[in-house]
GROMACS .gro file of C-alpha atoms in nm:
model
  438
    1UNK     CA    1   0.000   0.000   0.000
    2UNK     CA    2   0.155   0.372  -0.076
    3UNK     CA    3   0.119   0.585   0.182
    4UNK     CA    4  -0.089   0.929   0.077
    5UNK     CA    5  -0.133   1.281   0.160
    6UNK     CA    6  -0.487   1.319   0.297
    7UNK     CA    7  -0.714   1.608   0.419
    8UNK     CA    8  -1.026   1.517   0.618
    9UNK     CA    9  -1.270   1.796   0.706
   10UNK     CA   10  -1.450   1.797   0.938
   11UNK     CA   11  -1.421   1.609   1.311
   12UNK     CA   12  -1.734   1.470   1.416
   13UNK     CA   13  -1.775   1.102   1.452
   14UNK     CA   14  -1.699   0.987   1.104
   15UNK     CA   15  -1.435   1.280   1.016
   16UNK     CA   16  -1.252   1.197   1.359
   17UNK     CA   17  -1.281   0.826   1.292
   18UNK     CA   18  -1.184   0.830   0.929
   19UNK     CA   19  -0.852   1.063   0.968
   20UNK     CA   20  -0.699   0.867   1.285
   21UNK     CA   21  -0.809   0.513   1.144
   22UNK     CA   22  -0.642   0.633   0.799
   23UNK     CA   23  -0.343   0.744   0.987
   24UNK     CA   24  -0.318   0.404   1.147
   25UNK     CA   25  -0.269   0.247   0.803
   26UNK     CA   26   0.024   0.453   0.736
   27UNK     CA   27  -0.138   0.748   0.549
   28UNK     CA   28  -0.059   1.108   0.661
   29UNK     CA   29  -0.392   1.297   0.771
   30UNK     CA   30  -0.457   1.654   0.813
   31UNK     CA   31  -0.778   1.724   0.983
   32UNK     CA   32  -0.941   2.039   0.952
   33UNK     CA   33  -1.243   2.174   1.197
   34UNK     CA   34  -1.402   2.534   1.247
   35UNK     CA   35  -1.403   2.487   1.606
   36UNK     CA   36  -1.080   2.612   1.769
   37UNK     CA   37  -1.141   2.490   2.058
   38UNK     CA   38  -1.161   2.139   1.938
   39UNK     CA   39  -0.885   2.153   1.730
   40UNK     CA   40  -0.695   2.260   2.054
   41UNK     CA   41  -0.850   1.981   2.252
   42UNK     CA   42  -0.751   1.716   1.969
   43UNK     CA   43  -0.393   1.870   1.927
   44UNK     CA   44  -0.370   1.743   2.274
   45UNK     CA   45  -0.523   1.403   2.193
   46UNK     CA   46  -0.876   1.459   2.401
   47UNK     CA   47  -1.149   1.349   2.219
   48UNK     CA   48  -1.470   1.501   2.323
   49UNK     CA   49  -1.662   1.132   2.130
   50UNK     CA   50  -1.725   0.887   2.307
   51UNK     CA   51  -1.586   0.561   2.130
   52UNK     CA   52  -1.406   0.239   2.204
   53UNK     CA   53  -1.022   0.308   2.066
   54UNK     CA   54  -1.058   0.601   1.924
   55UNK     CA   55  -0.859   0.827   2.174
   56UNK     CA   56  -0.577   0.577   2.150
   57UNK     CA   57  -0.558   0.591   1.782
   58UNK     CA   58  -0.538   1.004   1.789
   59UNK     CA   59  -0.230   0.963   2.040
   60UNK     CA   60  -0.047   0.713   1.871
   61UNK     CA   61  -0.120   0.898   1.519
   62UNK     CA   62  -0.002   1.249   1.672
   63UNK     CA   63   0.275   1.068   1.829
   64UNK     CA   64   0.388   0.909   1.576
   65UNK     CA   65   0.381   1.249   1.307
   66UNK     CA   66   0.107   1.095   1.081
   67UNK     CA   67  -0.172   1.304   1.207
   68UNK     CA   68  -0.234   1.701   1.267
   69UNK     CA   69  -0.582   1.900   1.308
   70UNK     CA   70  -0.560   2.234   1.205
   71UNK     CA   71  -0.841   2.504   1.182
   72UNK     CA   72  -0.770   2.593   0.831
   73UNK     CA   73  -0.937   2.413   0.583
   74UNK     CA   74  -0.771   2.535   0.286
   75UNK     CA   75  -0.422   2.498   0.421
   76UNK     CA   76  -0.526   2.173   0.502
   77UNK     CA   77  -0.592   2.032   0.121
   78UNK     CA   78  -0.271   2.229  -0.036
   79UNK     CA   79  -0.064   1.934  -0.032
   80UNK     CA   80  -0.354   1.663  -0.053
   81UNK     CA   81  -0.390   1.406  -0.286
   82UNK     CA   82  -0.714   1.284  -0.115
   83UNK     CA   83  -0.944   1.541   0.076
   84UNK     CA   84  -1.259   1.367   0.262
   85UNK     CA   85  -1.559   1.597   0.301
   86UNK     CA   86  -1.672   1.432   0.620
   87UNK     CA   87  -1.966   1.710   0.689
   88UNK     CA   88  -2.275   1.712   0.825
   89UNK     CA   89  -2.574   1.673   0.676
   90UNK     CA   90  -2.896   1.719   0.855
   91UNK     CA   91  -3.243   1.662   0.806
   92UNK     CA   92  -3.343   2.035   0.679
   93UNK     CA   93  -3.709   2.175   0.549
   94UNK     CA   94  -3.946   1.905   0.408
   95UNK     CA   95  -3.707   1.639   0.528
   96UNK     CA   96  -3.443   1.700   0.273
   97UNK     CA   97  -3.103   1.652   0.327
   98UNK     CA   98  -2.932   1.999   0.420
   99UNK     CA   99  -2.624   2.031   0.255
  100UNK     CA  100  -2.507   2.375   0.315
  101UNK     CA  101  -2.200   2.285   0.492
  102UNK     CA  102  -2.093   2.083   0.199
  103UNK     CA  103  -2.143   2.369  -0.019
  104UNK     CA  104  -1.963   2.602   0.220
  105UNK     CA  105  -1.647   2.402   0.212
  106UNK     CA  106  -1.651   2.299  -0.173
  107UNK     CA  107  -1.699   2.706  -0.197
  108UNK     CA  108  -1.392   2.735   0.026
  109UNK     CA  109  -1.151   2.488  -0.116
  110UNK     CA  110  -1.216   2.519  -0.492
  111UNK     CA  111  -0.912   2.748  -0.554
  112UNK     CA  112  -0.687   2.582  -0.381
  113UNK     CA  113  -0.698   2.204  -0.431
  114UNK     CA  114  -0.411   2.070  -0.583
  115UNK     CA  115  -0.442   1.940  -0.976
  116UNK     CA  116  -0.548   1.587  -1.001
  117UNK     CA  117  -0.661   1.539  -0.666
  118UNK     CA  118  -1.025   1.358  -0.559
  119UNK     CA  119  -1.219   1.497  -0.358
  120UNK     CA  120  -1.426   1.248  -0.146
  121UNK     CA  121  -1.812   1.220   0.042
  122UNK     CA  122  -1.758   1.056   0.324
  123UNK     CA  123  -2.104   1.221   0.453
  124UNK     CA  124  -2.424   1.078   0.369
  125UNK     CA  125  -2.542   1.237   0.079
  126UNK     CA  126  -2.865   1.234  -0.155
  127UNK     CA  127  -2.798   1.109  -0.542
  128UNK     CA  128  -2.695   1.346  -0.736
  129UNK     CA  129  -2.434   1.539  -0.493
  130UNK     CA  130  -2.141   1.429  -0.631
  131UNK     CA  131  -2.267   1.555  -0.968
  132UNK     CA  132  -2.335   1.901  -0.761
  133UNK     CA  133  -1.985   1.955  -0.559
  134UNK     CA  134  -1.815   1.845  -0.914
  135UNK     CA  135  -1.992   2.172  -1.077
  136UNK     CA  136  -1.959   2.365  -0.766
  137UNK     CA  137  -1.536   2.329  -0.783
  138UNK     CA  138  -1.590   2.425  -1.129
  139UNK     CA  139  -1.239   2.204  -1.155
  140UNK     CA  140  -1.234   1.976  -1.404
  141UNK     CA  141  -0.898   1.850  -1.334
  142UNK     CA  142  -1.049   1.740  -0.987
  143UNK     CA  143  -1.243   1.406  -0.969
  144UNK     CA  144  -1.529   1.384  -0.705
  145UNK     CA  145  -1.556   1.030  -0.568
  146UNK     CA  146  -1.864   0.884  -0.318
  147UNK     CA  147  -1.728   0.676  -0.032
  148UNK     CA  148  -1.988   0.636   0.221
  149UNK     CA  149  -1.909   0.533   0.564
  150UNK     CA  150  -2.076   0.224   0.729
  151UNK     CA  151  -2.014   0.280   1.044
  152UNK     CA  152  -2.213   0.226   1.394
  153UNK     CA  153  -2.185   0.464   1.716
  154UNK     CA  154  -1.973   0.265   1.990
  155UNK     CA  155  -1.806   0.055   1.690
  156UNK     CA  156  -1.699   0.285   1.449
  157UNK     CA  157  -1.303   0.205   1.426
  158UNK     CA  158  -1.372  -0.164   1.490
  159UNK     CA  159  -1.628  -0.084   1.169
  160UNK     CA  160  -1.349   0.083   0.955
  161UNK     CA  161  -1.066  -0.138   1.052
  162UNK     CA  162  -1.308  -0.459   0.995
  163UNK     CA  163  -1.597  -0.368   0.758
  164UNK     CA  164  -1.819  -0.568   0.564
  165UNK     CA  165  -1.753  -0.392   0.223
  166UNK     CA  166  -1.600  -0.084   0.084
  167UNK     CA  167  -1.811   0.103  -0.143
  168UNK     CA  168  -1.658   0.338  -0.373
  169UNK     CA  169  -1.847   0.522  -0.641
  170UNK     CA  170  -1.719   0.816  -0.936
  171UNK     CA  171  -1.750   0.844  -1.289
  172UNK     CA  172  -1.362   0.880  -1.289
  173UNK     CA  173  -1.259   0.481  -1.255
  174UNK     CA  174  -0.913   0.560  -1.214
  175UNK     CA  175  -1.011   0.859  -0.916
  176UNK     CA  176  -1.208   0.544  -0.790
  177UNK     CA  177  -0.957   0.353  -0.799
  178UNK     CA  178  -0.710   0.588  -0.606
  179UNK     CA  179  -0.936   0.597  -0.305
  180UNK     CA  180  -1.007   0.233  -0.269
  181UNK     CA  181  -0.637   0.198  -0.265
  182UNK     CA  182  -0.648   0.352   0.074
  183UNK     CA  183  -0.809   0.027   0.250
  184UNK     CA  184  -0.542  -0.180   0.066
  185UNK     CA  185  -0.463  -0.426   0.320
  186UNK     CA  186  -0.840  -0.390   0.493
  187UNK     CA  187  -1.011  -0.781   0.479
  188UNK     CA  188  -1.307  -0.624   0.276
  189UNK     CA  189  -1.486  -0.698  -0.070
  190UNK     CA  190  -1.430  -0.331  -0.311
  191UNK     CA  191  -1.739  -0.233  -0.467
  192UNK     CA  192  -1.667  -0.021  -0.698
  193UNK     CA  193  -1.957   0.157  -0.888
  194UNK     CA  194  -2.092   0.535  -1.046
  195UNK     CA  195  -2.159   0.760  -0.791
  196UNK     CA  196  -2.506   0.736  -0.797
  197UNK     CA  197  -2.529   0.413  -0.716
  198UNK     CA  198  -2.231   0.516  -0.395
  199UNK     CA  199  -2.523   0.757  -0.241
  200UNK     CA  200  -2.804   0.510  -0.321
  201UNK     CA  201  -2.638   0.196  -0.151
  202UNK     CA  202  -2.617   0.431   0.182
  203UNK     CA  203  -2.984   0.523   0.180
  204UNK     CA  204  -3.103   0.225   0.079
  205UNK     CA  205  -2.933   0.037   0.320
  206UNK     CA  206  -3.017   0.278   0.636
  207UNK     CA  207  -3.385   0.206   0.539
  208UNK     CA  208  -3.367  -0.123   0.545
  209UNK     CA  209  -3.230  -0.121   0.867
  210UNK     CA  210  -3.519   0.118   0.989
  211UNK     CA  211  -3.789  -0.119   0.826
  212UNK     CA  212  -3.628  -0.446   0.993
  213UNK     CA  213  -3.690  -0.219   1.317
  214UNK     CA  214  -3.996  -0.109   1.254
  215UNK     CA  215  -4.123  -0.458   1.127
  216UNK     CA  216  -3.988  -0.606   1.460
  217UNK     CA  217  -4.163  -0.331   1.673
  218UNK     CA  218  -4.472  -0.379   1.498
  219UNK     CA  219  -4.459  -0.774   1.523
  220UNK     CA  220  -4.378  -0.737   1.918
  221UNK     CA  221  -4.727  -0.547   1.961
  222UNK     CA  222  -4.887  -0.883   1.771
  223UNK     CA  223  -4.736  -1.074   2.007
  224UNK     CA  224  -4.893  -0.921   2.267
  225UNK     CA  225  -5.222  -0.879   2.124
  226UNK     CA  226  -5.206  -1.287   2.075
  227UNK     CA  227  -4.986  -1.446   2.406
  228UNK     CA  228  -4.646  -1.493   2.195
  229UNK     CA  229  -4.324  -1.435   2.302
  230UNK     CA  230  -4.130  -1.188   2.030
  231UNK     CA  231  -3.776  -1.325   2.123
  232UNK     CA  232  -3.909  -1.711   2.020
  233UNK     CA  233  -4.020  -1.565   1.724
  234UNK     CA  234  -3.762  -1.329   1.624
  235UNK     CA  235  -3.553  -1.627   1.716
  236UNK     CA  236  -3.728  -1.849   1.506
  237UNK     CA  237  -3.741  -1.646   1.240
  238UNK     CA  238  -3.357  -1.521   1.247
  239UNK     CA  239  -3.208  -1.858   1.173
  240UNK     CA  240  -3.321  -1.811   0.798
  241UNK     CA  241  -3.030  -1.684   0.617
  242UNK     CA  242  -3.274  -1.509   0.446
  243UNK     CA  243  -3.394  -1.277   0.745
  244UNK     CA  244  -3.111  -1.298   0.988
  245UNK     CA  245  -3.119  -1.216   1.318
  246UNK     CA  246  -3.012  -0.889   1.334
  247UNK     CA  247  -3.188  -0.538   1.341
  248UNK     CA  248  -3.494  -0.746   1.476
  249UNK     CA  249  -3.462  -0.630   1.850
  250UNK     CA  250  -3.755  -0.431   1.950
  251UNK     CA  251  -3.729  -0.144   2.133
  252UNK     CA  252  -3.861   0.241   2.195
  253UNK     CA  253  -3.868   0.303   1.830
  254UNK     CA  254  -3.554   0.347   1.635
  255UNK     CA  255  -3.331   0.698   1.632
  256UNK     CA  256  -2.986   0.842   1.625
  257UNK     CA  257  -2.799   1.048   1.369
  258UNK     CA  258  -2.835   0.883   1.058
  259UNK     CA  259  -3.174   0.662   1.052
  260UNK     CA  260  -3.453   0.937   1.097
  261UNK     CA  261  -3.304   1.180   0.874
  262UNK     CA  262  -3.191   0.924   0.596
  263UNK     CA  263  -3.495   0.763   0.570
  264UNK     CA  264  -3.670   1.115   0.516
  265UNK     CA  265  -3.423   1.212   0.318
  266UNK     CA  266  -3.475   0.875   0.099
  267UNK     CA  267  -3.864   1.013   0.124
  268UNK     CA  268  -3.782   1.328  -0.011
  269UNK     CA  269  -3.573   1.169  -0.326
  270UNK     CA  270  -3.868   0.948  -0.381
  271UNK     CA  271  -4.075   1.217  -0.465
  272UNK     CA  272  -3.844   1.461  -0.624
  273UNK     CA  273  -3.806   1.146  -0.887
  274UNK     CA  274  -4.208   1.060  -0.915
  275UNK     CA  275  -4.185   0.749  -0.788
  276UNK     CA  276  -4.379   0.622  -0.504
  277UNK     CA  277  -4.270   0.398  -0.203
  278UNK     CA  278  -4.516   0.326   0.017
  279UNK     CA  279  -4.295   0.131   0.230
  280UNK     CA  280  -4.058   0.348   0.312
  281UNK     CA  281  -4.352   0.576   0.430
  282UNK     CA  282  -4.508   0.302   0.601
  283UNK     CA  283  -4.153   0.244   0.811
  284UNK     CA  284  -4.168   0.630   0.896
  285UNK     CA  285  -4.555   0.593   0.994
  286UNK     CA  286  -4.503   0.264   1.208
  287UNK     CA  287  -4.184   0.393   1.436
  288UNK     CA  288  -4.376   0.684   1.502
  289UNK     CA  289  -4.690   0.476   1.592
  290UNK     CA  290  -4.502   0.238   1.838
  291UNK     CA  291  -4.384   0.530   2.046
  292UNK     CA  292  -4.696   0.647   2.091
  293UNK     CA  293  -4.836   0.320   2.197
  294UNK     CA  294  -4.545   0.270   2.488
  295UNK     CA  295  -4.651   0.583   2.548
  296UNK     CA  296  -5.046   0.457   2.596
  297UNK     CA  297  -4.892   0.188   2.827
  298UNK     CA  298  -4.741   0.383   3.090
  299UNK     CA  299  -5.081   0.616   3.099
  300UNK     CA  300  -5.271   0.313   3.122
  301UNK     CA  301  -5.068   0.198   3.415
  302UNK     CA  302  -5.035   0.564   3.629
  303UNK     CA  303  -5.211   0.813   3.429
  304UNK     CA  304  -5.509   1.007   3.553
  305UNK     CA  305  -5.861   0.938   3.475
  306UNK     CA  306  -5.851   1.201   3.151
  307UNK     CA  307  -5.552   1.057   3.038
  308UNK     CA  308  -5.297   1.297   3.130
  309UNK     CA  309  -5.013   1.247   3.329
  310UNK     CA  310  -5.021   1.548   3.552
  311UNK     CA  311  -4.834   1.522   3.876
  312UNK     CA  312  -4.712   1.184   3.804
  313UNK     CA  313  -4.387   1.140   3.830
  314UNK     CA  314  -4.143   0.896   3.650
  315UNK     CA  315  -3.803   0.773   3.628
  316UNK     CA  316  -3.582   0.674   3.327
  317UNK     CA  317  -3.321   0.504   3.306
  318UNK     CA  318  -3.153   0.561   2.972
  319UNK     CA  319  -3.138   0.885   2.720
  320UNK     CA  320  -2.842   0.827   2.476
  321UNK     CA  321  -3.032   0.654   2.139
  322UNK     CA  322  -2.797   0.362   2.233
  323UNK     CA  323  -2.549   0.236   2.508
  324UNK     CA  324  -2.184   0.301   2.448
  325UNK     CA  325  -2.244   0.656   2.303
  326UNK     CA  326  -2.316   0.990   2.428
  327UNK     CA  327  -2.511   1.121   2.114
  328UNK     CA  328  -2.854   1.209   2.177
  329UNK     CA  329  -2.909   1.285   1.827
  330UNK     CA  330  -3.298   1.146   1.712
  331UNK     CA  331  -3.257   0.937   2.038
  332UNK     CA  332  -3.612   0.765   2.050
  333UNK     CA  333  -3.551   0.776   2.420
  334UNK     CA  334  -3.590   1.145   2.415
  335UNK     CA  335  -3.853   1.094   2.184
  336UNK     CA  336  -4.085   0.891   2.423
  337UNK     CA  337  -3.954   1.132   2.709
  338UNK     CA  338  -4.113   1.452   2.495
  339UNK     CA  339  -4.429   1.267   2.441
  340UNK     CA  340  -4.474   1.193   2.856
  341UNK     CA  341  -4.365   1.504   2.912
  342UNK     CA  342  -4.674   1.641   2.702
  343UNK     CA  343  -4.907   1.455   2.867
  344UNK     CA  344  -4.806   1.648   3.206
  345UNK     CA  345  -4.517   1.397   3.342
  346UNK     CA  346  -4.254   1.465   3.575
  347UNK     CA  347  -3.952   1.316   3.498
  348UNK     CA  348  -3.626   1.255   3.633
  349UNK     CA  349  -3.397   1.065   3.457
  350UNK     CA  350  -3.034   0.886   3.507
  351UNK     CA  351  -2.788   0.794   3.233
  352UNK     CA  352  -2.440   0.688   3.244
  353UNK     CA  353  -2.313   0.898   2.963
  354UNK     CA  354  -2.451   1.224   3.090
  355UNK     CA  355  -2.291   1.315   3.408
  356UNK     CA  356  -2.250   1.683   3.336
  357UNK     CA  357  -2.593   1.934   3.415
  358UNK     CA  358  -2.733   1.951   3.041
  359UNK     CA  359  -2.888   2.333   3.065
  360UNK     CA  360  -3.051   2.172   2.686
  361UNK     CA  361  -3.238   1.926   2.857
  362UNK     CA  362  -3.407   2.129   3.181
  363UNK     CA  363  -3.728   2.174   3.032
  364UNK     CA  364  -3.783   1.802   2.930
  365UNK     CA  365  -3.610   1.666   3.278
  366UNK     CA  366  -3.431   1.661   3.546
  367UNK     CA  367  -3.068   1.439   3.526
  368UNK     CA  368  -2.985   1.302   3.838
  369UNK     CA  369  -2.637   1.135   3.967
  370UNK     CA  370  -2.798   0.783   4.044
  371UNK     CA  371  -3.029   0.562   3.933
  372UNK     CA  372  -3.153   0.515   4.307
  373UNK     CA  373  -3.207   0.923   4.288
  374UNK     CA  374  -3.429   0.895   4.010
  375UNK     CA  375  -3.651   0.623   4.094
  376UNK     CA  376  -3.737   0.813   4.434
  377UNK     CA  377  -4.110   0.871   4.434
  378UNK     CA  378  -4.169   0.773   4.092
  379UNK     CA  379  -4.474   0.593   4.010
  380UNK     CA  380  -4.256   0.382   3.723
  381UNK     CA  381  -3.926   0.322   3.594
  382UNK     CA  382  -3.875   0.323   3.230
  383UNK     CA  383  -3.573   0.136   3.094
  384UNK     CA  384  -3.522   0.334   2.741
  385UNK     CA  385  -3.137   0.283   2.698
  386UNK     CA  386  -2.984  -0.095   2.703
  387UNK     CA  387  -2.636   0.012   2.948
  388UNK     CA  388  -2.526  -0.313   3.058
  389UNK     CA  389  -2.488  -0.084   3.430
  390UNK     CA  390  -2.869  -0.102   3.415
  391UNK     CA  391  -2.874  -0.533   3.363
  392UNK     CA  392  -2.669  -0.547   3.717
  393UNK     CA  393  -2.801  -0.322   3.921
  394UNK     CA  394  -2.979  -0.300   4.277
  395UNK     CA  395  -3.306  -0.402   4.175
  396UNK     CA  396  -3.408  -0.442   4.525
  397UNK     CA  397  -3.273  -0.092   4.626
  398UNK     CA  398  -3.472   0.087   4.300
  399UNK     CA  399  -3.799  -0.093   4.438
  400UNK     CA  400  -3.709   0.034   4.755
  401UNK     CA  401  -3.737   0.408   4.593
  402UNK     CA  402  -4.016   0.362   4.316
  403UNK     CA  403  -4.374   0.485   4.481
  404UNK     CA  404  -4.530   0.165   4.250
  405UNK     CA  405  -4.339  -0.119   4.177
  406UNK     CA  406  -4.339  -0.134   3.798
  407UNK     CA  407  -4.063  -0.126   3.559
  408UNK     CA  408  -4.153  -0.073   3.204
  409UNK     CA  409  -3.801  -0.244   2.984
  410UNK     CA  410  -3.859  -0.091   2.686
  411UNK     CA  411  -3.547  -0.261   2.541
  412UNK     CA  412  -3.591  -0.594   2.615
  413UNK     CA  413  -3.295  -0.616   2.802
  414UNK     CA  414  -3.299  -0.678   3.170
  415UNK     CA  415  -3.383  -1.021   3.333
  416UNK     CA  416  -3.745  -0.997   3.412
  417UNK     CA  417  -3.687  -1.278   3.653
  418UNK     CA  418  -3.423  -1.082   3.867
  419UNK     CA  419  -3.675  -0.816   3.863
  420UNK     CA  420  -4.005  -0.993   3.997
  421UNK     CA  421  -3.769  -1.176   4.269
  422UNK     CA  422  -3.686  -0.799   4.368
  423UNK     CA  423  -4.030  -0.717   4.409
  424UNK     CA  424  -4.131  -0.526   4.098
  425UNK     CA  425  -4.365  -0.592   3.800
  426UNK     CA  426  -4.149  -0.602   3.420
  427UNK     CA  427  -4.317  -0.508   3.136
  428UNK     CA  428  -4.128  -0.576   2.831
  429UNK     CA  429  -4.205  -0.531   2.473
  430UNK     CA  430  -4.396  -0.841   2.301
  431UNK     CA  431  -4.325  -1.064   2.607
  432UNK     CA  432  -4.532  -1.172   2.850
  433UNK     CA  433  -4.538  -0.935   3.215
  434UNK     CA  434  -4.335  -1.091   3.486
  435UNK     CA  435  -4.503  -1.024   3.789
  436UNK     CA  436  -4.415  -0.922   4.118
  437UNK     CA  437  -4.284  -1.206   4.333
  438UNK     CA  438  -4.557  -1.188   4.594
   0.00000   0.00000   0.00000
């Protein structure tokens, strides 16, 4: 593999993860950020993301010459062969994907890049974009490649180091060509494609994701409605090669920074091409369906006789949209939080990741420094985040603090048997409630 000059902007998860990983294989990163502060912070090797290896990987890269953050984009792709737009891209009006920071920086680099260089999405982009930052260098000595990232919150450099498949898409092959090069040595098949197809294969395969999800949520409220168990039948179902077994966990709905917004986004292409998908829409429709109907449960179970939930008070355990991350991005947790607190709930909630006052969060809740603290008085406890912390803990001591003994695991993840020997009532999703030990 030849070692090459590279220029990632941009230091969120995927930028941060993508420059130290690449520096790891032997290439020579500059990163680029607005933020001077985090630039300073990284220069020092603290990383503000929470993820397994990743801080090691910026020390050993900055230790070892290979990798430098610098606040200035355009001195950071001077001397690049390979610059990574690594941006974000959030759900703006209609659902559309905003891409005015992509613009911004294409706007900011385009004199400057060096001849023959490829310029590279990394972010997740809608068809077409690579097409639109090509005419927006105006450069047409400057190829613009898709390269979508695959990665997962709380895995993200065991994702790049070990992925499933690279996906590299441009109309130039050879441009292609020159950044799938970059994983040489990576044990990966190299799909290499136009660049439409690049930005397709992400959205397509975030909404499949989303509709496994949503298919599992939806067939955990049937197996209510008729005495099954969901994990015998996601079980039983999940041995087919031709379902597999994962993406069929139900939970609180599904969330984070890339399903809600793709999957709109994905919407929003739909019907900007004519073409109709009703079951994307239906995917959208049925997430947003199952929150509301945990949200039914814990009204049916403490709620007041109009159906509000003023004055009751409830604990949760759990706001990050998944353990091992402190992004709260489209968490559903939050989600289901917003919808109690508009029924008139009063809640107090505990989660690992969040140890610091959150001034954003003081009109939804009130964080608290145990688990023990939050359960105090509350008329429930619901689980919404799966932190192995929460599978081990005093069960007997929450019951202890919970005004009614009812724990609503909204991620299937606790041992509903440890719970009713504590004392306390587990309601899961699509399994049968384990009752109080009496």
């Amino acid at each position: 593999m030849q070692a090459r000059r590279v220029a990632v902007i941009g230091t969120g998860y995927v930028g941060l993860t993508t420059g130290a990983c690449l520096a790891a294989l032997g290439h020579r990163v500059v990163c680029a950020d607005a933020d001077a502060g985090k630039v300073e912070r990284l220069r020092r090797a603290e990383v503000d993301i929470m993820e397994p290896r990743l801080p090691e990987l910026v020390e050993e890269g900055l230790a070892a010459g290979r990798l430098t953050f610098v606040q200035d984009t355009p001195a950071a792709v001077r001397e690049a062969e390979i610059v990574f737009l690594c941006l974000p891209t959030p759900m703006g009006s209609g659902g559309a994907a905003d891409l005015a920071a992509v613009e911004a920086v294409a706007d900011e680099i385009r004199a400057v890049l060096p001849h023959g260089c490829a310029v590279v999405n990394k972010s997740t982009v809608p068809v077409g974009t690579s097409e639109r930052v090509a005419a927006l260098l105006g450069r047409p000595d400057v190829s613009v490649v898709s390269n979508p990232e695959f990665l997962r919150e709380g895995r993200a450099v065991q994702d790049f180091m070990h992925p499933d498949r690279l996906v590299v898409g441009s109309a130039d092959e050879d441009a292609a060509r020159l950044v799938a090069d970059l994983y040489a040595g990576l044990d990966a098949p190299t799909l290499l494609m136009d660049a439409a197809g690049a930005e397709l294969t992400k959205y397509a395969a975030n909404f499949f994701l989303a509709m496994k999800l949503s298919f599992a949520n939806n067939l955990a409220t049937l197996c209510e409605a008729l005495g099954a168990d969901i994990d015998d039948v996601t079980r039983g179902i999940g041995h087919d090669p031709r379902i597999g077994g994962a993406f069929l966990q139900p939970g609180p709905g599904w969330g984070g920074s890339c399903l809600p917004k793709d999957t709109h986004a994905l919407l929003t292409v739909c019907e900007q091409a004519g073409v109709d998908f009703p079951l994307l829409r239906a995917t959208i429709e049925t997430n947003l369906k199952h929150q509301q109907t945990l949200v039914e449960r814990v009204v049916a179970g403490c709620g007041q006789p109009d159906g509000s939930l003023r004055g009751v008070r409830l604990a949760l355990f759990g706001l990050t949209f998944k353990a091992g991350t402190s992004d709260l991005r489209d968490s559903p947790a939050l989600a289901v939080a917003r919808a109690l607190r508009e029924r008139g709930a009063e809640l107090y909630a505990y989660d690992p990741a969040l140890s610091e006052t959150r001034p954003d969060l003081s009109d939804l809740l009130t964080l608290t420094a145990t688990p023990e603290e939050a359960a105090g008085g509350a008329a429930a406890c619901l689980v919404l985040t799966e932190w192995p912390h929460f599978h081990d803990l005093d069960w007997e001591a929450v019951a202890g603090r919970l005004a009614s003994p009812v724990v609503h695991d909204f991620r299937n993840f606790l041992d509903a048997e440890r719970l009713r020997r504590a004392g306390l009532t587990c309601r899961a999703v699509g399994r049968p409630v384990a009752v109080a030990a009496g």
